[in-house]
Each structure stands twice: as C-alpha cells, then as structure tokens.
mmCIF file of C-alpha atoms in Angstrom:
data_model
loop_
_atom_site.group_PDB
_atom_site.id
_atom_site.type_symbol
_atom_site.label_atom_id
_atom_site.label_comp_id
_atom_site.label_asym_id
_atom_site.label_seq_id
_atom_site.Cartn_x
_atom_site.Cartn_y
_atom_site.Cartn_z
ATOM 1 C CA MET A 1 0.000 0.000 0.000
ATOM 2 C CA LEU A 2 1.324 3.428 -0.924
ATOM 3 C CA SER A 3 2.081 5.735 1.973
ATOM 4 C CA LEU A 4 -0.203 8.687 2.540
ATOM 5 C CA GLN A 5 2.807 10.980 2.372
ATOM 6 C CA THR A 6 3.595 9.768 -1.145
ATOM 7 C CA ILE A 7 -0.015 10.377 -2.187
ATOM 8 C CA ARG A 8 -0.010 13.853 -0.635
ATOM 9 C CA ASP A 9 3.304 14.842 -2.199
ATOM 10 C CA HIS A 10 2.837 13.283 -5.650
ATOM 11 C CA PRO A 11 -0.886 12.912 -6.406
ATOM 12 C CA GLU A 12 -0.406 13.305 -10.155
ATOM 13 C CA ILE A 13 2.173 10.502 -10.255
ATOM 14 C CA VAL A 14 -0.152 8.230 -8.278
ATOM 15 C CA VAL A 15 -3.063 8.959 -10.627
ATOM 16 C CA GLN A 16 -0.929 8.339 -13.714
ATOM 17 C CA GLY A 17 0.491 5.139 -12.253
ATOM 18 C CA ALA A 18 -3.018 3.829 -11.641
ATOM 19 C CA ALA A 19 -4.093 4.852 -15.146
ATOM 20 C CA ASN A 20 -1.128 2.965 -16.598
ATOM 21 C CA LYS A 21 -2.567 -0.139 -14.933
ATOM 22 C CA GLY A 22 -6.051 0.552 -16.233
ATOM 23 C CA GLU A 23 -7.335 1.750 -12.868
ATOM 24 C CA LYS A 24 -9.132 4.962 -11.929
ATOM 25 C CA ILE A 25 -8.816 6.443 -8.462
ATOM 26 C CA ASP A 26 -10.589 9.373 -6.838
ATOM 27 C CA ILE A 27 -7.470 11.177 -5.670
ATOM 28 C CA LYS A 28 -9.381 14.342 -4.731
ATOM 29 C CA GLY A 29 -11.792 12.359 -2.591
ATOM 30 C CA ILE A 30 -8.937 10.501 -0.901
ATOM 31 C CA LEU A 31 -7.028 13.690 -0.128
ATOM 32 C CA ALA A 32 -10.217 15.358 1.128
ATOM 33 C CA LEU A 33 -10.875 12.407 3.433
ATOM 34 C CA ASP A 34 -7.272 12.539 4.607
ATOM 35 C CA GLY A 35 -7.804 16.219 5.416
ATOM 36 C CA LYS A 36 -10.888 15.380 7.482
ATOM 37 C CA VAL A 37 -8.959 12.749 9.419
ATOM 38 C CA ARG A 38 -6.158 15.172 10.192
ATOM 39 C CA LYS A 39 -8.633 17.873 11.250
ATOM 40 C CA ILE A 40 -10.388 15.505 13.649
ATOM 41 C CA ILE A 41 -7.018 14.508 15.112
ATOM 42 C CA LYS A 42 -6.177 18.179 15.691
ATOM 43 C CA ASP A 43 -9.587 18.876 17.226
ATOM 44 C CA VAL A 44 -9.192 15.928 19.605
ATOM 45 C CA GLU A 45 -5.694 17.022 20.591
ATOM 46 C CA ASP A 46 -6.916 20.582 21.225
ATOM 47 C CA LEU A 47 -9.780 19.342 23.390
ATOM 48 C CA LYS A 48 -7.480 17.046 25.356
ATOM 49 C CA ALA A 49 -5.084 19.933 25.937
ATOM 50 C CA LYS A 50 -8.007 22.054 27.143
ATOM 51 C CA ARG A 51 -9.107 19.243 29.454
ATOM 52 C CA ASN A 52 -5.621 18.972 30.920
ATOM 53 C CA ARG A 53 -5.423 22.700 31.549
ATOM 54 C CA SER A 54 -8.853 22.727 33.154
ATOM 55 C CA SER A 55 -7.978 19.760 35.354
ATOM 56 C CA GLU A 56 -5.033 21.692 36.747
ATOM 57 C CA GLU A 57 -7.221 24.752 37.270
ATOM 58 C CA ILE A 58 -9.914 22.704 38.999
ATOM 59 C CA SER A 59 -7.325 21.251 41.367
ATOM 60 C CA LYS A 60 -6.065 24.717 42.283
ATOM 61 C CA LEU A 61 -9.569 26.091 42.810
ATOM 62 C CA LYS A 62 -10.529 23.123 44.957
ATOM 63 C CA ARG A 63 -7.520 23.691 47.171
ATOM 64 C CA GLY A 64 -8.668 27.288 47.567
ATOM 65 C CA GLY A 65 -12.155 26.212 48.559
ATOM 66 C CA MET A 66 -13.743 27.605 45.398
ATOM 67 C CA ASP A 67 -16.850 26.241 43.661
ATOM 68 C CA VAL A 68 -15.781 24.210 40.605
ATOM 69 C CA SER A 69 -19.113 22.658 39.647
ATOM 70 C CA GLU A 70 -19.414 24.789 36.510
ATOM 71 C CA LEU A 71 -15.921 23.849 35.348
ATOM 72 C CA ILE A 72 -16.568 20.176 36.037
ATOM 73 C CA SER A 73 -19.760 20.357 33.982
ATOM 74 C CA GLU A 74 -17.843 22.029 31.178
ATOM 75 C CA MET A 75 -15.198 19.308 31.276
ATOM 76 C CA GLN A 76 -17.902 16.667 31.066
ATOM 77 C CA ASN A 77 -19.063 18.295 27.852
ATOM 78 C CA VAL A 78 -15.472 18.284 26.611
ATOM 79 C CA ALA A 79 -15.172 14.580 27.457
ATOM 80 C CA ASN A 80 -18.355 13.866 25.496
ATOM 81 C CA GLN A 81 -16.998 15.799 22.521
ATOM 82 C CA ILE A 82 -13.755 13.822 22.645
ATOM 83 C CA LYS A 83 -15.677 10.546 22.787
ATOM 84 C CA LYS A 84 -17.764 11.512 19.762
ATOM 85 C CA LEU A 85 -14.743 12.696 17.801
ATOM 86 C CA ASP A 86 -12.860 9.483 18.635
ATOM 87 C CA GLY A 87 -15.739 7.526 17.119
ATOM 88 C CA ASP A 88 -15.772 9.756 14.050
ATOM 89 C CA LEU A 89 -12.008 9.416 13.734
ATOM 90 C CA ALA A 90 -12.133 5.615 13.837
ATOM 91 C CA ALA A 91 -14.822 5.563 11.138
ATOM 92 C CA LYS A 92 -12.993 8.031 8.889
ATOM 93 C CA ARG A 93 -9.703 6.185 9.305
ATOM 94 C CA GLU A 94 -11.355 2.911 8.333
ATOM 95 C CA GLU A 95 -12.945 4.562 5.294
ATOM 96 C CA LEU A 96 -9.597 6.051 4.289
ATOM 97 C CA HIS A 97 -7.824 2.720 4.775
ATOM 98 C CA GLU A 98 -10.333 0.981 2.500
ATOM 99 C CA LYS A 99 -9.763 3.556 -0.238
ATOM 100 C CA LEU A 100 -5.980 3.363 0.098
ATOM 101 C CA MET A 101 -6.080 -0.425 -0.252
ATOM 102 C CA TRP A 102 -7.438 -0.042 -3.788
ATOM 103 C CA ILE A 103 -4.636 2.229 -5.011
ATOM 104 C CA PRO A 104 -2.186 0.112 -7.057
ATOM 105 C CA ASN A 105 1.565 0.390 -6.765
ATOM 106 C CA ILE A 106 3.212 2.727 -9.240
ATOM 107 C CA PRO A 107 4.733 0.704 -12.111
ATOM 108 C CA HIS A 108 8.338 1.330 -13.048
ATOM 109 C CA GLN A 109 8.795 3.725 -15.947
ATOM 110 C CA SER A 110 10.449 0.970 -17.992
ATOM 111 C CA VAL A 111 7.272 -1.151 -18.002
ATOM 112 C CA PRO A 112 5.549 -0.977 -21.420
ATOM 113 C CA LEU A 113 1.954 0.238 -21.462
ATOM 114 C CA GLY A 114 -0.796 -1.916 -22.919
ATOM 115 C CA ASP A 115 -4.206 -3.455 -22.410
ATOM 116 C CA ASP A 116 -3.065 -7.087 -22.587
ATOM 117 C CA GLU A 117 -0.073 -9.382 -23.176
ATOM 118 C CA SER A 118 0.194 -8.250 -26.802
ATOM 119 C CA ALA A 119 1.971 -5.123 -25.524
ATOM 120 C CA ASN A 120 4.705 -7.163 -23.846
ATOM 121 C CA GLU A 121 8.223 -6.635 -25.144
ATOM 122 C CA HIS A 122 10.458 -9.618 -25.892
ATOM 123 C CA ILE A 123 13.615 -8.961 -23.875
ATOM 124 C CA ARG A 124 15.517 -12.216 -24.301
ATOM 125 C CA SER A 125 15.117 -15.940 -24.915
ATOM 126 C CA TRP A 126 16.904 -18.943 -23.461
ATOM 127 C CA ARG A 127 17.870 -21.663 -25.908
ATOM 128 C CA GLU A 128 16.118 -22.332 -29.159
ATOM 129 C CA LYS A 129 12.651 -23.764 -29.314
ATOM 130 C CA PRO A 130 13.052 -27.514 -29.948
ATOM 131 C CA LYS A 131 11.990 -28.967 -33.268
ATOM 132 C CA PHE A 132 10.576 -32.474 -33.559
ATOM 133 C CA ASP A 133 10.296 -34.855 -36.492
ATOM 134 C CA PHE A 134 6.876 -35.883 -35.165
ATOM 135 C CA GLU A 135 3.731 -34.164 -33.961
ATOM 136 C CA PRO A 136 4.196 -33.566 -30.201
ATOM 137 C CA LEU A 137 1.264 -34.408 -27.973
ATOM 138 C CA PRO A 138 -0.275 -31.984 -25.463
ATOM 139 C CA HIS A 139 0.899 -32.597 -21.910
ATOM 140 C CA LEU A 140 -2.550 -33.762 -20.804
ATOM 141 C CA GLU A 141 -2.559 -36.597 -23.334
ATOM 142 C CA ILE A 142 0.974 -37.656 -22.384
ATOM 143 C CA THR A 143 0.312 -37.669 -18.638
ATOM 144 C CA THR A 144 -2.967 -39.529 -19.108
ATOM 145 C CA LYS A 145 -1.409 -42.214 -21.335
ATOM 146 C CA LEU A 146 1.450 -42.724 -18.872
ATOM 147 C CA ASP A 147 -0.956 -42.835 -15.912
ATOM 148 C CA LEU A 148 0.724 -39.835 -14.282
ATOM 149 C CA LEU A 149 -2.348 -37.654 -13.980
ATOM 150 C CA ASP A 150 -6.069 -38.288 -13.668
ATOM 151 C CA MET A 151 -8.086 -35.096 -14.089
ATOM 152 C CA GLU A 152 -11.406 -36.937 -14.325
ATOM 153 C CA ARG A 153 -11.088 -38.631 -10.941
ATOM 154 C CA GLY A 154 -9.737 -35.408 -9.487
ATOM 155 C CA ALA A 155 -12.989 -33.788 -10.612
ATOM 156 C CA VAL A 156 -14.974 -36.556 -8.915
ATOM 157 C CA ILE A 157 -13.237 -35.687 -5.644
ATOM 158 C CA SER A 158 -13.188 -31.884 -5.758
ATOM 159 C CA GLY A 159 -14.666 -30.642 -9.023
ATOM 160 C CA SER A 160 -12.908 -29.492 -12.177
ATOM 161 C CA GLY A 161 -9.473 -27.956 -11.920
ATOM 162 C CA PHE A 162 -8.153 -30.187 -9.125
ATOM 163 C CA PRO A 163 -5.542 -32.628 -10.472
ATOM 164 C CA LEU A 164 -5.068 -36.115 -9.081
ATOM 165 C CA TYR A 165 -1.455 -37.239 -9.484
ATOM 166 C CA THR A 166 -1.101 -41.001 -9.701
ATOM 167 C CA GLY A 167 1.739 -43.511 -9.528
ATOM 168 C CA GLN A 168 4.938 -42.163 -11.027
ATOM 169 C CA GLY A 169 3.234 -38.796 -11.478
ATOM 170 C CA ALA A 170 2.812 -38.412 -7.710
ATOM 171 C CA ILE A 171 6.390 -39.589 -7.151
ATOM 172 C CA LEU A 172 7.710 -37.148 -9.756
ATOM 173 C CA GLU A 173 5.781 -34.255 -8.194
ATOM 174 C CA ARG A 174 7.223 -35.036 -4.760
ATOM 175 C CA ALA A 175 10.723 -35.447 -6.194
ATOM 176 C CA LEU A 176 10.564 -32.083 -7.956
ATOM 177 C CA ILE A 177 9.465 -30.373 -4.736
ATOM 178 C CA ASN A 178 12.332 -31.942 -2.796
ATOM 179 C CA PHE A 179 14.803 -31.156 -5.573
ATOM 180 C CA MET A 180 13.904 -27.462 -5.578
ATOM 181 C CA LEU A 181 13.984 -27.225 -1.784
ATOM 182 C CA ASP A 182 17.383 -28.926 -1.595
ATOM 183 C CA HIS A 183 18.697 -26.825 -4.480
ATOM 184 C CA HIS A 184 17.985 -23.575 -2.647
ATOM 185 C CA LEU A 185 19.042 -24.854 0.764
ATOM 186 C CA LYS A 186 22.507 -25.365 -0.720
ATOM 187 C CA ARG A 187 22.455 -21.709 -1.755
ATOM 188 C CA GLY A 188 21.843 -20.358 1.705
ATOM 189 C CA TYR A 189 18.067 -20.229 1.902
ATOM 190 C CA ARG A 190 16.339 -21.238 5.123
ATOM 191 C CA GLU A 191 13.417 -23.609 4.755
ATOM 192 C CA VAL A 192 10.129 -22.828 6.473
ATOM 193 C CA ARG A 193 6.857 -24.731 6.462
ATOM 194 C CA THR A 194 4.070 -22.231 6.928
ATOM 195 C CA PRO A 195 0.339 -22.511 7.583
ATOM 196 C CA PHE A 196 -1.655 -22.875 4.380
ATOM 197 C CA ILE A 197 -4.450 -20.675 5.730
ATOM 198 C CA THR A 198 -3.957 -16.999 6.527
ATOM 199 C CA LEU A 199 -5.667 -14.088 8.177
ATOM 200 C CA ARG A 200 -7.231 -11.344 6.088
ATOM 201 C CA GLN A 201 -4.531 -8.951 7.337
ATOM 202 C CA ALA A 202 -1.812 -11.216 5.934
ATOM 203 C CA ALA A 203 -3.349 -11.250 2.455
ATOM 204 C CA GLU A 204 -3.818 -7.480 2.650
ATOM 205 C CA ALA A 205 -0.153 -7.030 3.520
ATOM 206 C CA THR A 206 0.946 -8.789 0.326
ATOM 207 C CA GLY A 207 -1.642 -7.069 -1.862
ATOM 208 C CA GLN A 208 -3.932 -9.996 -2.680
ATOM 209 C CA LEU A 209 -6.771 -8.297 -0.831
ATOM 210 C CA PRO A 210 -9.032 -6.566 -1.424
ATOM 211 C CA LYS A 211 -8.708 -6.646 -5.220
ATOM 212 C CA LEU A 212 -8.275 -10.406 -5.689
ATOM 213 C CA GLU A 213 -10.721 -11.593 -3.047
ATOM 214 C CA ASP A 214 -12.957 -13.215 -5.676
ATOM 215 C CA ASP A 215 -9.983 -15.314 -6.813
ATOM 216 C CA MET A 216 -9.254 -16.662 -3.332
ATOM 217 C CA TYR A 217 -10.863 -19.519 -1.459
ATOM 218 C CA SER A 218 -12.183 -18.239 1.848
ATOM 219 C CA ILE A 219 -13.442 -19.637 5.119
ATOM 220 C CA GLU A 220 -16.143 -17.076 5.792
ATOM 221 C CA GLN A 221 -16.979 -18.270 9.297
ATOM 222 C CA ASP A 222 -13.490 -17.334 10.516
ATOM 223 C CA ASP A 223 -12.571 -14.738 7.848
ATOM 224 C CA LEU A 224 -9.595 -16.852 6.773
ATOM 225 C CA PHE A 225 -8.185 -17.565 3.314
ATOM 226 C CA LEU A 226 -6.451 -20.500 1.648
ATOM 227 C CA ILE A 227 -3.141 -19.214 0.360
ATOM 228 C CA PRO A 228 -2.759 -18.571 -3.392
ATOM 229 C CA THR A 229 1.029 -18.776 -2.977
ATOM 230 C CA ALA A 230 3.495 -19.326 -0.132
ATOM 231 C CA GLU A 231 4.575 -15.739 -0.719
ATOM 232 C CA VAL A 232 1.658 -14.647 1.475
ATOM 233 C CA PRO A 233 2.578 -16.458 4.713
ATOM 234 C CA VAL A 234 6.344 -16.211 4.184
ATOM 235 C CA THR A 235 6.256 -12.458 3.577
ATOM 236 C CA ASN A 236 4.156 -12.088 6.720
ATOM 237 C CA ILE A 237 6.681 -13.886 8.925
ATOM 238 C CA HIS A 238 8.130 -10.500 9.863
ATOM 239 C CA ARG A 239 4.967 -8.407 9.560
ATOM 240 C CA ASP A 240 4.847 -5.628 12.163
ATOM 241 C CA GLU A 241 8.512 -6.213 12.994
ATOM 242 C CA ILE A 242 11.492 -3.902 12.566
ATOM 243 C CA LEU A 243 14.440 -5.831 11.149
ATOM 244 C CA ALA A 244 17.997 -4.811 11.959
ATOM 245 C CA GLU A 245 19.968 -3.892 8.853
ATOM 246 C CA GLU A 246 22.863 -6.083 9.923
ATOM 247 C CA ASP A 247 20.550 -9.114 9.897
ATOM 248 C CA LEU A 248 19.776 -8.676 6.200
ATOM 249 C CA PRO A 249 19.421 -10.398 3.845
ATOM 250 C CA ILE A 250 17.059 -13.015 5.272
ATOM 251 C CA PRO A 251 16.351 -15.661 2.592
ATOM 252 C CA TYR A 252 13.462 -18.114 2.921
ATOM 253 C CA VAL A 253 12.373 -21.046 0.792
ATOM 254 C CA ALA A 254 9.020 -22.724 1.319
ATOM 255 C CA TYR A 255 6.894 -25.396 -0.276
ATOM 256 C CA SER A 256 3.134 -25.086 -0.227
ATOM 257 C CA PRO A 257 0.053 -26.140 -2.100
ATOM 258 C CA CYS A 258 -1.553 -23.098 -3.715
ATOM 259 C CA PHE A 259 -5.284 -22.523 -4.065
ATOM 260 C CA ARG A 260 -6.821 -20.201 -6.649
ATOM 261 C CA ARG A 261 -10.433 -19.916 -7.738
ATOM 262 C CA GLU A 262 -9.334 -18.313 -11.033
ATOM 263 C CA ALA A 263 -12.626 -16.427 -11.202
ATOM 264 C CA GLY A 264 -13.118 -14.836 -14.593
ATOM 265 C CA SER A 265 -10.679 -17.133 -16.394
ATOM 266 C CA TYR A 266 -13.316 -19.542 -17.734
ATOM 267 C CA GLY A 267 -12.319 -20.883 -21.126
ATOM 268 C CA ARG A 268 -8.751 -19.551 -21.011
ATOM 269 C CA GLU A 269 -6.192 -22.350 -21.322
ATOM 270 C CA THR A 270 -8.060 -24.541 -18.884
ATOM 271 C CA ARG A 271 -7.048 -27.990 -20.145
ATOM 272 C CA GLY A 272 -4.678 -30.093 -18.083
ATOM 273 C CA LEU A 273 -2.434 -28.379 -15.564
ATOM 274 C CA LEU A 274 -2.997 -24.858 -16.871
ATOM 275 C CA ARG A 275 -5.097 -22.622 -14.608
ATOM 276 C CA VAL A 276 -5.936 -25.320 -12.101
ATOM 277 C CA HIS A 277 -7.411 -24.479 -8.709
ATOM 278 C CA GLN A 278 -4.755 -26.303 -6.698
ATOM 279 C CA PHE A 279 -1.079 -26.781 -7.487
ATOM 280 C CA ASN A 280 2.236 -27.190 -5.696
ATOM 281 C CA LYS A 281 4.972 -24.584 -5.700
ATOM 282 C CA VAL A 282 8.320 -23.868 -4.081
ATOM 283 C CA GLU A 283 8.544 -20.161 -3.267
ATOM 284 C CA LEU A 284 11.549 -17.919 -2.609
ATOM 285 C CA VAL A 285 11.254 -14.790 -0.459
ATOM 286 C CA LYS A 286 14.233 -12.674 0.524
ATOM 287 C CA PHE A 287 14.178 -9.697 2.887
ATOM 288 C CA VAL A 288 16.865 -7.302 1.674
ATOM 289 C CA LYS A 289 18.008 -3.696 1.839
ATOM 290 C CA PRO A 290 16.164 -1.310 -0.515
ATOM 291 C CA GLU A 291 19.070 -1.197 -2.932
#
C-alpha cells in the first residue's frame, strides 16, 4: 500500500500510475478524506489539551475552597466531545484505509503500457525452441497415457481444476518439490513450512486483498483464506517487525500447495495443468536492503 505521504506529495504521479494499470482512483476524494482525518485529530488534541489545563485549574480552585461545579460540567461536555470525535475518527480512518487499499503500486517507468499481453516486449530468450520430427502431444494426453495424472477422478473428488497425481506422477511431483527445496538450501536459503491458511490482514499485507478476493478460497466463518502462494505467509513472517539492517538479507524457501479460484478465467487455457485451482509450488522470499 502506498504511503499517505507519497499520495499527498505526488498525487499526479499516483493517478498516472493507476491509469497505466487501467485503474481509476478518486485522488481528490482521498485527499479530502485525509484532510478530514487530520482535522479531527487536531480537534481531539486541542480538546485534550483544554481538558488537561482545566484539570489543573480545577485542582487549584478546589484547594482554595472555590466552587468548581461549573468547570466540572464544562469538562464533562469536553469529554463527550472527545468521545464523539474518537468515534468519528475511527470511522474516517477505516474509510480512508479501504480507499488506500485499492490504489495500485506505481509501475516502473520501464514497463511498457498496454491493455493485454500483446503489448509485452520480448527482452531475451533462453535456448532455441526444440523442433521435432513428429507431432508432439499436449501434456494432458501424455500424462494420461502414462498414468501420471487423472483429471477426471480429481474432478470426482473436488470438481474441475483439481488434479489427481497417480503412480509415477505423484512420485515425480514429490521429487521435484524436494529437488527445488534442496537446491535452494545449498544456496543459503532457510526452509520454512508455513500454515496454508492466513488471516485477512496477511493477504492485505501482500496485496492480494481486497482486489483479488474473488480469486481466493475463503473460510467465511473465521474470515480466513487458503493461500494462493506461499509468498503470502512467508512475507508475513516479519509483519509488524522492525528488522535490523545487519541481519539482512534473510532468505526463505518454502513449499506449499496453492489454491486459486481463477474467477473470470473460464475458457482460457483450462485444459490439463494450466489454470488449475490447486497446485504445488516452491517459493523464494528474501528480505533485503532497498538497494
């Protein structure tokens, strides 16, 4: 989430950055709401300062045997005003937070603009695309013939988009997971095994929520979410912590199943293992200095 200071100082850059991502934001409304929040904070602070001054005055008058009933009544009114303003402040802050959560990060100036993948620029390729002297089969046909994958029985268990790995397919999947974990452990990463269900705050911290809520599996009763990637829990390992610079970098590697509803992707490359609702992944997350 962008800081309020960035939005205050560079509103035009924030608006343009959102537009470059195809998003519209009400920057004037956000700044106006921010102004209301800051005004309420000032009003509360002024009233609290007045209350403190009056408390001292009441104490002095009491010691002098003076009648302070009028001042006490006035301070009760001040206390009621503070209570009301505190409620208003909490509501306005929540409203502002909700609006800020929908502002996208500003894309780097090197990122090409476009409505879809057709605007992507080809930067480089690795190796040449292999050529065969036969017609290659789609991966779904190969895995089905070799009894590595059974999408039909997976659908019987959980519905479409949930693969059932069988025999050597299950063994290969497990071997690949272990291979990738071991590969990165040798390169200094620390393995963690995280929960596969997270709090709403965790998914907000990594930017999945609120925008991608329709693409996530949720447990409404407890307001919890199945993770779409291990990035969510791993990134949140140090949420609300201040890390010492000398402790950086902190590299983590984690395996997890990933769960994605893929809402809105109906009909797009849905055969086989493309755009499934559950898949396995080994994730890398490294906490580093800004540079």
